[in-house]
XYZ file of N, CA and C in Angstrom:
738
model
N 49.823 91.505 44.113
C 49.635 90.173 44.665
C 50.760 89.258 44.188
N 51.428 88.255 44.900
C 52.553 87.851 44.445
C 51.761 86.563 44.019
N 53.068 85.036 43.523
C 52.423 84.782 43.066
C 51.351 83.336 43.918
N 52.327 83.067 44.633
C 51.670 82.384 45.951
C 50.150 83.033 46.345
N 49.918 84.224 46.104
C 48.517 85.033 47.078
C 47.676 84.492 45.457
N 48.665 84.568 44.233
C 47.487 84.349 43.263
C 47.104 83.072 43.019
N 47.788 81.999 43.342
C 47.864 80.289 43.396
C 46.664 80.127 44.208
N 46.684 80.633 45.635
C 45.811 80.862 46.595
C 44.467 81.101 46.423
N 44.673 82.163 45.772
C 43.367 83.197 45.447
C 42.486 82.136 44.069
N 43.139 81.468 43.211
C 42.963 80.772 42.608
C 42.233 79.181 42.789
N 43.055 79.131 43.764
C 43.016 77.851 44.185
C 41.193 77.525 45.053
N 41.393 78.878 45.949
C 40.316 79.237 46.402
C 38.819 79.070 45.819
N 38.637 79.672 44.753
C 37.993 79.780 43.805
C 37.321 78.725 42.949
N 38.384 77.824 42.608
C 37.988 76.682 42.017
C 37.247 76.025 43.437
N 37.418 75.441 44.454
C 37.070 75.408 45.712
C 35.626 75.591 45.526
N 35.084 76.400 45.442
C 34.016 77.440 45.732
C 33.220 77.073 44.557
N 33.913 77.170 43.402
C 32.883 76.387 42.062
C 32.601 75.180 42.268
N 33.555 74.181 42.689
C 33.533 72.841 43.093
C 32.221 72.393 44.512
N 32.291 72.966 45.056
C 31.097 73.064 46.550
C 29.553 73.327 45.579
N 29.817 74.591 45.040
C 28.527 74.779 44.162
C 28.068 74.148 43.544
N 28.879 73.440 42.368
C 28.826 72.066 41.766
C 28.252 71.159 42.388
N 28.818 70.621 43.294
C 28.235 69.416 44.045
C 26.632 69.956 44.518
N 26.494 71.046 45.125
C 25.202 71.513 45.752
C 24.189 71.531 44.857
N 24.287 71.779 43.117
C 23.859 71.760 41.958
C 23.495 70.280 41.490
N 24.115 69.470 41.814
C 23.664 68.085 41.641
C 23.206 67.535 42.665
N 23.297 68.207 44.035
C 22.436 67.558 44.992
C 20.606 67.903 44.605
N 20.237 69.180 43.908
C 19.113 68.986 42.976
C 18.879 68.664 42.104
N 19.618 67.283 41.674
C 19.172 66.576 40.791
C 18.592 65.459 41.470
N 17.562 64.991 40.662
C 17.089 63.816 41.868
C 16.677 62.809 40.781
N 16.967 61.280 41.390
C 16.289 60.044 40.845
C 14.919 60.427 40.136
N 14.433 60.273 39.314
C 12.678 60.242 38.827
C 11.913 59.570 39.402
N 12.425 58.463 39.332
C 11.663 57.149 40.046
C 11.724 57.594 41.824
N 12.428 57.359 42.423
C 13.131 57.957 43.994
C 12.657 58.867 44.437
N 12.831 59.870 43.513
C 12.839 61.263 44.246
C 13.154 61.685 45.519
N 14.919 60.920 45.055
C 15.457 61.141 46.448
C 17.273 62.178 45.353
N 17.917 63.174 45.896
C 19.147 63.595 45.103
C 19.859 62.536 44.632
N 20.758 62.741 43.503
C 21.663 61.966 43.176
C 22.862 61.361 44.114
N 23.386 62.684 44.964
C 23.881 63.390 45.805
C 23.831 61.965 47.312
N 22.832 61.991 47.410
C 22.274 61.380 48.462
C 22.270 60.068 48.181
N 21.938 59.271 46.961
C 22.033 58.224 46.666
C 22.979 57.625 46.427
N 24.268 58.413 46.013
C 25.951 57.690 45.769
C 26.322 57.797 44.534
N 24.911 58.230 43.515
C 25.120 58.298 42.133
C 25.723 58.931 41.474
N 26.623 60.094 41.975
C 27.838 60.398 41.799
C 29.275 60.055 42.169
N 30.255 59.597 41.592
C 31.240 59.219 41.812
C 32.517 60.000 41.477
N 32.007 61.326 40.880
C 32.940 62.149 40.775
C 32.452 64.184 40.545
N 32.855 64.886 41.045
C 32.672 66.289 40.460
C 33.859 66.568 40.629
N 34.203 67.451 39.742
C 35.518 68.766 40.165
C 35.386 69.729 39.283
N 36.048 70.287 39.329
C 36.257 71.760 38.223
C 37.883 72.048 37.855
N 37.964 72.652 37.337
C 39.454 72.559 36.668
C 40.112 74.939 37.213
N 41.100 74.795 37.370
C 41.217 76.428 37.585
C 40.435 77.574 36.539
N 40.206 76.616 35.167
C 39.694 77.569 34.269
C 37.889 77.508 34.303
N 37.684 76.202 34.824
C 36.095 76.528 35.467
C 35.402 75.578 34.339
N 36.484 74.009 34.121
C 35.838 73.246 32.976
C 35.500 72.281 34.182
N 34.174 72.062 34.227
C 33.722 70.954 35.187
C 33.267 69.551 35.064
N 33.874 68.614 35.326
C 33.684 66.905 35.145
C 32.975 66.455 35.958
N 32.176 65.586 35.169
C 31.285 65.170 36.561
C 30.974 63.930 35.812
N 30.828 62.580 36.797
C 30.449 60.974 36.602
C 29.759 60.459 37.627
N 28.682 60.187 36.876
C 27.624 59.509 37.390
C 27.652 57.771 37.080
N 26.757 57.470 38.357
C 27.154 55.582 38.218
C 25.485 55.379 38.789
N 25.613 54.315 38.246
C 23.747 53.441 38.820
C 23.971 52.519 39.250
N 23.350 51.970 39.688
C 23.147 50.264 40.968
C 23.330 48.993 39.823
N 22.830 49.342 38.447
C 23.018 48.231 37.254
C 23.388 48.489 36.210
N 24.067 47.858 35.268
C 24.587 48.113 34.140
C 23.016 48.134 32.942
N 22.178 47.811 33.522
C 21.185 47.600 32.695
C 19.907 48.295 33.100
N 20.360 49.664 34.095
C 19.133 50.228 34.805
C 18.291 51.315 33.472
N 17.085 51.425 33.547
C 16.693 51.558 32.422
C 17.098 52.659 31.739
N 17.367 52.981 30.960
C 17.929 54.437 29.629
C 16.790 55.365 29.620
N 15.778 55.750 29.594
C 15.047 56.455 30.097
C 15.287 57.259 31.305
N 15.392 56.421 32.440
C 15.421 57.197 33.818
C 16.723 57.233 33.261
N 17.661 56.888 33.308
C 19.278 57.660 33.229
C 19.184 58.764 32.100
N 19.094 58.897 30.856
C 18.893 59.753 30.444
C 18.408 61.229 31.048
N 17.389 61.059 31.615
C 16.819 62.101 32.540
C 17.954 62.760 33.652
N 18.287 61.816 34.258
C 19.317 62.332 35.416
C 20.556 62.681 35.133
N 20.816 62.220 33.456
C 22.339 62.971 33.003
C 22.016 64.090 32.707
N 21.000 64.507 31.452
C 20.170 65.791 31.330
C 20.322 66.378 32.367
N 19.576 66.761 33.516
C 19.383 67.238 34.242
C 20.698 67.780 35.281
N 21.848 66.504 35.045
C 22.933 66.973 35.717
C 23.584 68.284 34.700
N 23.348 67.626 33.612
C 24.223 68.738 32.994
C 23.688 69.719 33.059
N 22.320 70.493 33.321
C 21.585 71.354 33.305
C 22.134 71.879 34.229
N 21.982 71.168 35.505
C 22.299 71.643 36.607
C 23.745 72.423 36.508
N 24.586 71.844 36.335
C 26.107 72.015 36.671
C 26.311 73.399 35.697
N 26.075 73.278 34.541
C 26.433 74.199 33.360
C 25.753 75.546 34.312
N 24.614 75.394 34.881
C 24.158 76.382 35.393
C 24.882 77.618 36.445
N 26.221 76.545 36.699
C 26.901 77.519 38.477
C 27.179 78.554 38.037
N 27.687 79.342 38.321
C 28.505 80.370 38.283
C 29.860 80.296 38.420
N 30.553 80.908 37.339
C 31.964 80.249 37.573
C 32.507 78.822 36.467
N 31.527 78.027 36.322
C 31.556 76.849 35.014
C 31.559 77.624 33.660
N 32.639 77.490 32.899
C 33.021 77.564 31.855
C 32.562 76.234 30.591
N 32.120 75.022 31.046
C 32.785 74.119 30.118
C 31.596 72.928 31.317
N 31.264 72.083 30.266
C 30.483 70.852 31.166
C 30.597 69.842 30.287
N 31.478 68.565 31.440
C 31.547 67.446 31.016
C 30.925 66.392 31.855
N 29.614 66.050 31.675
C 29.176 65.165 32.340
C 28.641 63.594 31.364
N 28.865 62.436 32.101
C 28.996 61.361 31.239
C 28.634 60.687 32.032
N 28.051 59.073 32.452
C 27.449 58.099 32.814
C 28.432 57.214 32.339
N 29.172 56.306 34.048
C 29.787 55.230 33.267
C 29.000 53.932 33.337
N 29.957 53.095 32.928
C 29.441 51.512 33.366
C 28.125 51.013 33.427
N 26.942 51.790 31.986
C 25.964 51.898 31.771
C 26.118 50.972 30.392
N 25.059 49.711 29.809
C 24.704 49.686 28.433
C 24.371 50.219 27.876
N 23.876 51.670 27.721
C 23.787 53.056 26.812
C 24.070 54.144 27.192
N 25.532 53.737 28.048
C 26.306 54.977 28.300
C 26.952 56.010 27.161
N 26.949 55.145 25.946
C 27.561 55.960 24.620
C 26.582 56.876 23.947
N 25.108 56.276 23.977
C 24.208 56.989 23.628
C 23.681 58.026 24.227
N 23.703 57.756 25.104
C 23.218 59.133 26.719
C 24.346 59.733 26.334
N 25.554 59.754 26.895
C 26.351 60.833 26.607
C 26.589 61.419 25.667
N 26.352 60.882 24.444
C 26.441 61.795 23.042
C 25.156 62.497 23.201
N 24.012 61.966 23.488
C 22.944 62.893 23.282
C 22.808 64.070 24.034
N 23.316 63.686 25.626
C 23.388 65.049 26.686
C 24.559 65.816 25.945
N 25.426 65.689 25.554
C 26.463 66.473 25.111
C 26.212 67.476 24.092
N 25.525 66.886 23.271
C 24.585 67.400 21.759
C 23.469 68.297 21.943
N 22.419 68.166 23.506
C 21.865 68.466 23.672
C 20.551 67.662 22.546
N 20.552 66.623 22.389
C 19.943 66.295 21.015
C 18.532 65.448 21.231
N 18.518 65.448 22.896
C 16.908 64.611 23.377
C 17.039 63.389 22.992
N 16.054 62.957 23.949
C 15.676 61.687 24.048
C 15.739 60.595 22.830
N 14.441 61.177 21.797
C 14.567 60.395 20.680
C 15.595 60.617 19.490
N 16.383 61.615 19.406
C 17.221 61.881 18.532
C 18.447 61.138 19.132
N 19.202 60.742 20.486
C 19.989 60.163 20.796
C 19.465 58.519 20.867
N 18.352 58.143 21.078
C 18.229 56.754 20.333
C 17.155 56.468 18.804
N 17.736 57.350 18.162
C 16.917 56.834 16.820
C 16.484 55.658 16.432
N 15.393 55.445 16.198
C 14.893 54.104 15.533
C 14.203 53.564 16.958
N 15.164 53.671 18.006
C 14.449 52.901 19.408
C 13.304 53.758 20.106
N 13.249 54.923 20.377
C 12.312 55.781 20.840
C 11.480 56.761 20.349
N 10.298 57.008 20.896
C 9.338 57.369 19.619
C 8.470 58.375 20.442
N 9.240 58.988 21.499
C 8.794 59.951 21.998
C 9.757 60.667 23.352
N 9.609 61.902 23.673
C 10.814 62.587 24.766
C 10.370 62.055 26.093
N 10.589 62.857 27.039
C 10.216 62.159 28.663
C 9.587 62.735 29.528
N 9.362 64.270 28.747
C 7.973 64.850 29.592
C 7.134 64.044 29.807
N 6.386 63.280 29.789
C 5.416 62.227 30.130
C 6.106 61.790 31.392
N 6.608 60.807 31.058
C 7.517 60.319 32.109
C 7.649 60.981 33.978
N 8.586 62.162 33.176
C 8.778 63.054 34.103
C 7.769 63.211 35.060
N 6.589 63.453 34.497
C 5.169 64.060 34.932
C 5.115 63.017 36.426
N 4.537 61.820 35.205
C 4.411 60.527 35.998
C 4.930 60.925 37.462
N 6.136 60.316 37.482
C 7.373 60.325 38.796
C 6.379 61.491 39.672
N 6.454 62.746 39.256
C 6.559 64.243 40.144
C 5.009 63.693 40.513
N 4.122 63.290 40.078
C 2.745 62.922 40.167
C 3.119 61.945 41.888
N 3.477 60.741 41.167
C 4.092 59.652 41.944
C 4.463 60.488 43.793
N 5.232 61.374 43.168
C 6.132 62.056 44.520
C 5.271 62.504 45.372
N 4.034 63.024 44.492
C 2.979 63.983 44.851
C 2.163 62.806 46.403
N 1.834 61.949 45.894
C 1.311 60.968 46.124
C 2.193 60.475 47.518
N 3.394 60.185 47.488
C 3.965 59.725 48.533
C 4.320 60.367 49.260
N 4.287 62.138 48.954
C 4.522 63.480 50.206
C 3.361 63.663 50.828
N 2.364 63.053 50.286
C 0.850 63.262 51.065
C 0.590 62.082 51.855
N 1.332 61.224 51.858
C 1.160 60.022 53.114
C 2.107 60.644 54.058
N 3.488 61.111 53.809
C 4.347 61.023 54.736
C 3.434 62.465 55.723
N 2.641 63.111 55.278
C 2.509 64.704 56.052
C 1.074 63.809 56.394
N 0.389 62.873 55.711
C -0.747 62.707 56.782
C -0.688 61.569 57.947
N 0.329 60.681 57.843
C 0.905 60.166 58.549
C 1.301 60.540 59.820
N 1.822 61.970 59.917
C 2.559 63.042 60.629
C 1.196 63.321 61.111
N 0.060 63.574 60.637
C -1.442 64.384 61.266
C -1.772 63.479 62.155
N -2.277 62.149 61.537
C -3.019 61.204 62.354
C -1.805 60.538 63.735
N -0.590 60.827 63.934
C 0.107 60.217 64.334
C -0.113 61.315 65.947
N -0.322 62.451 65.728
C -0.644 63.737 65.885
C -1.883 63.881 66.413
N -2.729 62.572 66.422
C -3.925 62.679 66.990
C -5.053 63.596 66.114
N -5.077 63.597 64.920
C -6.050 64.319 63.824
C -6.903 63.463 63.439
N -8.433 63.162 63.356
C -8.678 62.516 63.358
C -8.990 61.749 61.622
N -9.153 60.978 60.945
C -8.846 60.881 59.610
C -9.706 61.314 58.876
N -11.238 61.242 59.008
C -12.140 62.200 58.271
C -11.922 63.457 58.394
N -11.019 63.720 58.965
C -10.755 65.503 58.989
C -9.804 65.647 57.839
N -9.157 65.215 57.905
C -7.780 65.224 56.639
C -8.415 66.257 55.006
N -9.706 65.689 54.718
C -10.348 66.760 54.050
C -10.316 67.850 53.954
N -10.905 68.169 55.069
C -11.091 69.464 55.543
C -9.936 70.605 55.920
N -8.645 69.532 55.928
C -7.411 70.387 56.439
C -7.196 71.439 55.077
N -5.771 72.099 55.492
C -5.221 72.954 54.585
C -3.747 72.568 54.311
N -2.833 72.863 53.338
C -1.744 72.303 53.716
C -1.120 72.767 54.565
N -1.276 74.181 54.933
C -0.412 74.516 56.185
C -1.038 73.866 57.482
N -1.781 73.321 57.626
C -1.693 72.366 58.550
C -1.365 71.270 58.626
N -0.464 70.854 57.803
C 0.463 69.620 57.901
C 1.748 70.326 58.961
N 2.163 69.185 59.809
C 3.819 70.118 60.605
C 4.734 70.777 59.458
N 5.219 71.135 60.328
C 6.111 72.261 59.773
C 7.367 71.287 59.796
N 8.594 71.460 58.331
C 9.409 70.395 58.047
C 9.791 70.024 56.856
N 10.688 69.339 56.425
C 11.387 68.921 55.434
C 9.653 67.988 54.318
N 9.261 67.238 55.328
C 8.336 66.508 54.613
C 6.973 67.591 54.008
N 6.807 68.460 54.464
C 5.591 69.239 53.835
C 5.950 69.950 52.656
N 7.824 70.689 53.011
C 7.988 71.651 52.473
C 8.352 70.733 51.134
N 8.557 69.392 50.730
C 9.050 68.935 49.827
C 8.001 68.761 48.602
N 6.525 68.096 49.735
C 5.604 68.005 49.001
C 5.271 68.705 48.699
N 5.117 70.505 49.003
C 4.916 71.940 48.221
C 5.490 71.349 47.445
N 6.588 71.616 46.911
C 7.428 71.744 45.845
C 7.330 71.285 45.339
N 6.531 69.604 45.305
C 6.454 68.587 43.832
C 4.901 69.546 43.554
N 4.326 69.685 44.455
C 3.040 70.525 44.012
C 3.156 71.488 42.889
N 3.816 72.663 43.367
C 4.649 73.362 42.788
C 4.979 73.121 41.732
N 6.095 72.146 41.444
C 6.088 71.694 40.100
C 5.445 71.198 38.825
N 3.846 70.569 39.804
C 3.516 70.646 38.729
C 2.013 71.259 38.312
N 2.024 72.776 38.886
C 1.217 73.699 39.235
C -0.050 73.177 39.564
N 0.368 72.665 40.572
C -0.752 72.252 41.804
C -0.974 73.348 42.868
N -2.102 73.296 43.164
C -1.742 74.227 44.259
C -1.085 73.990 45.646
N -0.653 75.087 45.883
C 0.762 74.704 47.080
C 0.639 75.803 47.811
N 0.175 76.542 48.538
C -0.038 77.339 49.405
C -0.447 76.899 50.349
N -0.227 77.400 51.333
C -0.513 77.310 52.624
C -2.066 77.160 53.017
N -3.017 77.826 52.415
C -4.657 77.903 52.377
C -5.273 76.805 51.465
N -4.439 76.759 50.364
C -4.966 75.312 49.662
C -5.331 74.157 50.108
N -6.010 73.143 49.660
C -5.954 71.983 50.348
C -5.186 71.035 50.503
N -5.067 70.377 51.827
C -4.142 69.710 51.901
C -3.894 67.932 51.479
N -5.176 67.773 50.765
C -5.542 66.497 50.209
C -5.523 67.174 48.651
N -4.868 67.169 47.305
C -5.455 67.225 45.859
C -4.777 65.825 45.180
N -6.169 65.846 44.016
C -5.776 65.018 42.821
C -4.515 65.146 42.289
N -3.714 64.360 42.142
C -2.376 64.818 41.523
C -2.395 64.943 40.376
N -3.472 64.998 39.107
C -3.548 65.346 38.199
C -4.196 66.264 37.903
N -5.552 66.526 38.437
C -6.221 67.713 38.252
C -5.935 69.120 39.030
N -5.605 68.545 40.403
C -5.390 69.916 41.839
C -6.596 69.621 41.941
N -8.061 68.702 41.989
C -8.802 68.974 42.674
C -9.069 68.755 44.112
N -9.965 69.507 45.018
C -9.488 68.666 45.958
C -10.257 67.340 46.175
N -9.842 66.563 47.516
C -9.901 65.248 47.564
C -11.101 65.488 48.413
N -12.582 64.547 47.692
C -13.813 64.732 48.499
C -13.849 63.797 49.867
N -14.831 63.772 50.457
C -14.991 62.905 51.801
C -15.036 61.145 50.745
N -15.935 61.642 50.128
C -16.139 59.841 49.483
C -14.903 59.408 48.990
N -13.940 60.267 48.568
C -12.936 59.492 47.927
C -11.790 59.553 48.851
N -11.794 59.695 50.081
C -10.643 59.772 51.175
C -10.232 58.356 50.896
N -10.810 57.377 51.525
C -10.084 55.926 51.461
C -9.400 56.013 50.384
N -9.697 55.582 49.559
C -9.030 55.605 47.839
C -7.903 55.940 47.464
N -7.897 57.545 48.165
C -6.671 58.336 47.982
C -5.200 58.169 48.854
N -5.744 57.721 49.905
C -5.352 57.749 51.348
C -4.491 56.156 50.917
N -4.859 55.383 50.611
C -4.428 54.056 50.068
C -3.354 54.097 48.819
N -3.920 54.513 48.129
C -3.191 55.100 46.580
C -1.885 55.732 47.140
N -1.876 56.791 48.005
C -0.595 57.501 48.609
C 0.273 56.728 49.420
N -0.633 55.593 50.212
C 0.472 55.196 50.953
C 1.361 53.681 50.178
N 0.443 53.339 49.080
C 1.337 52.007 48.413
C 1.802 52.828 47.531
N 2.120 54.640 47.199
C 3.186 54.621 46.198
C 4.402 55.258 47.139
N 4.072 55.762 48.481
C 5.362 55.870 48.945
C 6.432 54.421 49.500
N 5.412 53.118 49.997
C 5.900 51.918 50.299
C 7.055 51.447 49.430
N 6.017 51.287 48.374
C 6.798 51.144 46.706
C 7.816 51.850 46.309
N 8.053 53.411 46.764
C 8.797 54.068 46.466
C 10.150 54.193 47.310
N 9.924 53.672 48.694
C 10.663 53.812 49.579
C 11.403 51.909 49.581
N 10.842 51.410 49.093
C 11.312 49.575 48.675
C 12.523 49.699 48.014
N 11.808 50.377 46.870
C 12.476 50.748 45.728
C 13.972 51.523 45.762
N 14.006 52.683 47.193
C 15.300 53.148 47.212
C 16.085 52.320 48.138
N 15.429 51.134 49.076
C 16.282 50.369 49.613
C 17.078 49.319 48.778
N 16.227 49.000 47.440
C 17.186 47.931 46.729
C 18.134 48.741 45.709
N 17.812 49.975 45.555
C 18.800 51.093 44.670
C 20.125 51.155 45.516
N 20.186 51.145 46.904
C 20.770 51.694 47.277
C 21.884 49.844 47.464
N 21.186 49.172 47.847
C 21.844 47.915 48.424
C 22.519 47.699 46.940
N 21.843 47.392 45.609
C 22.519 46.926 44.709
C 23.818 47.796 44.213
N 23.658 49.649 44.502
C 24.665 50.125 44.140
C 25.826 49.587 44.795
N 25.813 49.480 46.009
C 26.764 49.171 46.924
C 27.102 48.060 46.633
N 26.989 47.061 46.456
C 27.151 45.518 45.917
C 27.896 45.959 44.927
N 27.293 46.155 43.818
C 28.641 47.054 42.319
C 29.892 48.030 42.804
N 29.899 48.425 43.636
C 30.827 49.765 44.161
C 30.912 49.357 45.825
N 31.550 48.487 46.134
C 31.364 48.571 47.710
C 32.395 49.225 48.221
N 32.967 49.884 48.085
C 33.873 51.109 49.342
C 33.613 52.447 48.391
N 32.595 52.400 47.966
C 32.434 54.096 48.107
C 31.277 54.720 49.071
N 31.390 56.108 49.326
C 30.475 56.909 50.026
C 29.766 57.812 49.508
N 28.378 58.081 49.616
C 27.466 58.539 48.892
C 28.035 60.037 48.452
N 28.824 60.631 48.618
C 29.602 61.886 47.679
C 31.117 61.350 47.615
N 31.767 60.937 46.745
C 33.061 60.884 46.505
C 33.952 62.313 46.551
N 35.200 62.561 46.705
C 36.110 63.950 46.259
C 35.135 65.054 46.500
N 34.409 65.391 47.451
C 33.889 66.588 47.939
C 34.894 66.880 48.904
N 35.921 66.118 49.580
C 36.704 66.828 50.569
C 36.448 66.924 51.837
């Protein structure tokens, strides 16, 4: 191979780690949102280097958005990324954050939550975490019963459904997956109404309740990514929700 075919062949390659990369942080997602990073703009940079050392910078809508949820989504990037195939080396960092020094020493260290703010935090973010995926749980079960009754189902039936009788789609298959996550049941025969804390299912008496509960946390949740998204842009106005993907 001369040395042009190996520049090439090289060049190629990094390419290919770099795509993966990005696809690796497109499963990272907001906590709060639970929408990708990817998707939200909250990346402002990936690449990889020929030897497979990969950089990656993340940005938020405020300099003062809370250290908790960022913490989580640097974690998680770096999880992600270190994970490709082909990454040698992970440098991921949070700029233009008020505890951008602390997050990044701690993701770097691997050193958690409360060990990267000593004295300030007095516990990790599994809790947290829960919360959100709970939260998600909650707002994937409006958007798929939304989809039923819209569908002509009538609403005391919603009980009685299964989840595979929600349509078929991005919105069911998502809410599996927060299910999923947090070993709820998620099959197709399961029900398509559960407690997001227990998996029990959702009785006739407590339909209203639930049915309400789901739809003010997707409202809330979906508010919430319209002012994420407006304020990022206000801080950063000529960028596009993936920077240097090519």
């Amino acid at each position: 191979m001369t040395a042009v075919e190996c520049a090439g062949a090289s060049a190629g390659r990094t390419a290919t780690v770099t795509s993966a990369v990005w696809s690796a942080l497109g499963t990272v997602r907001d906590p709060e949102l639970d929408e990708p990073l990817t998707d939200l703009g909250f990346v402002s940079r990936a690449d990889v280097s020929p030897a497979g050392r990969a950089v990656v910078r993340l940005r938020l809508p405020t300099y003062f958005c809370a250290p908790n949820f960022a913490f989580l989504m640097v974690a998680d990037a770096y999880d992600a990324v270190s994970a490709v195939a082909g990454v040698t080396e992970t440098d991921v960092a949070l700029d233009d954050h008020f505890a951008a020094a602390a997050i990044n020493r701690g993701v770097a260290a691997r050193a958690g939550f409360v060990a990267s703010f000593e004295g300030e935090a007095v516990d990790e973010l599994d809790g947290l975490r829960t919360d959100f995926v709970r939260k998600a749980v909650l707002a994937g079960t409006d958007r798929v019963c939304r989809a039923l009754l819209a569908n002509g189902v009538e609403r005391e039936r919603l009980t009685e459904l299964s989840l595979g009788d929600a349509p078929e789609g991005t919105d069911r298959e998502r809410l599996r997956a927060r299910r999923r996550e947090l070993g709820l049941p998620s099959g197709d025969g399961d029900p398509l109404l559960v407690d997001p804390v227990t998996g029990a299912a959702v009785r006739p008496e407590q339909l209203s309740r639930h049915l309400g509960l789901a739809r003010l946390t997707r409202t809330s949740q979906e508010a919430n990514s319209g002012v994420c998204r407006g304020m990022l842009h206000s801080r950063y106005p000529h960028i596009d929700k993936q920077e240097g993907t090519g």
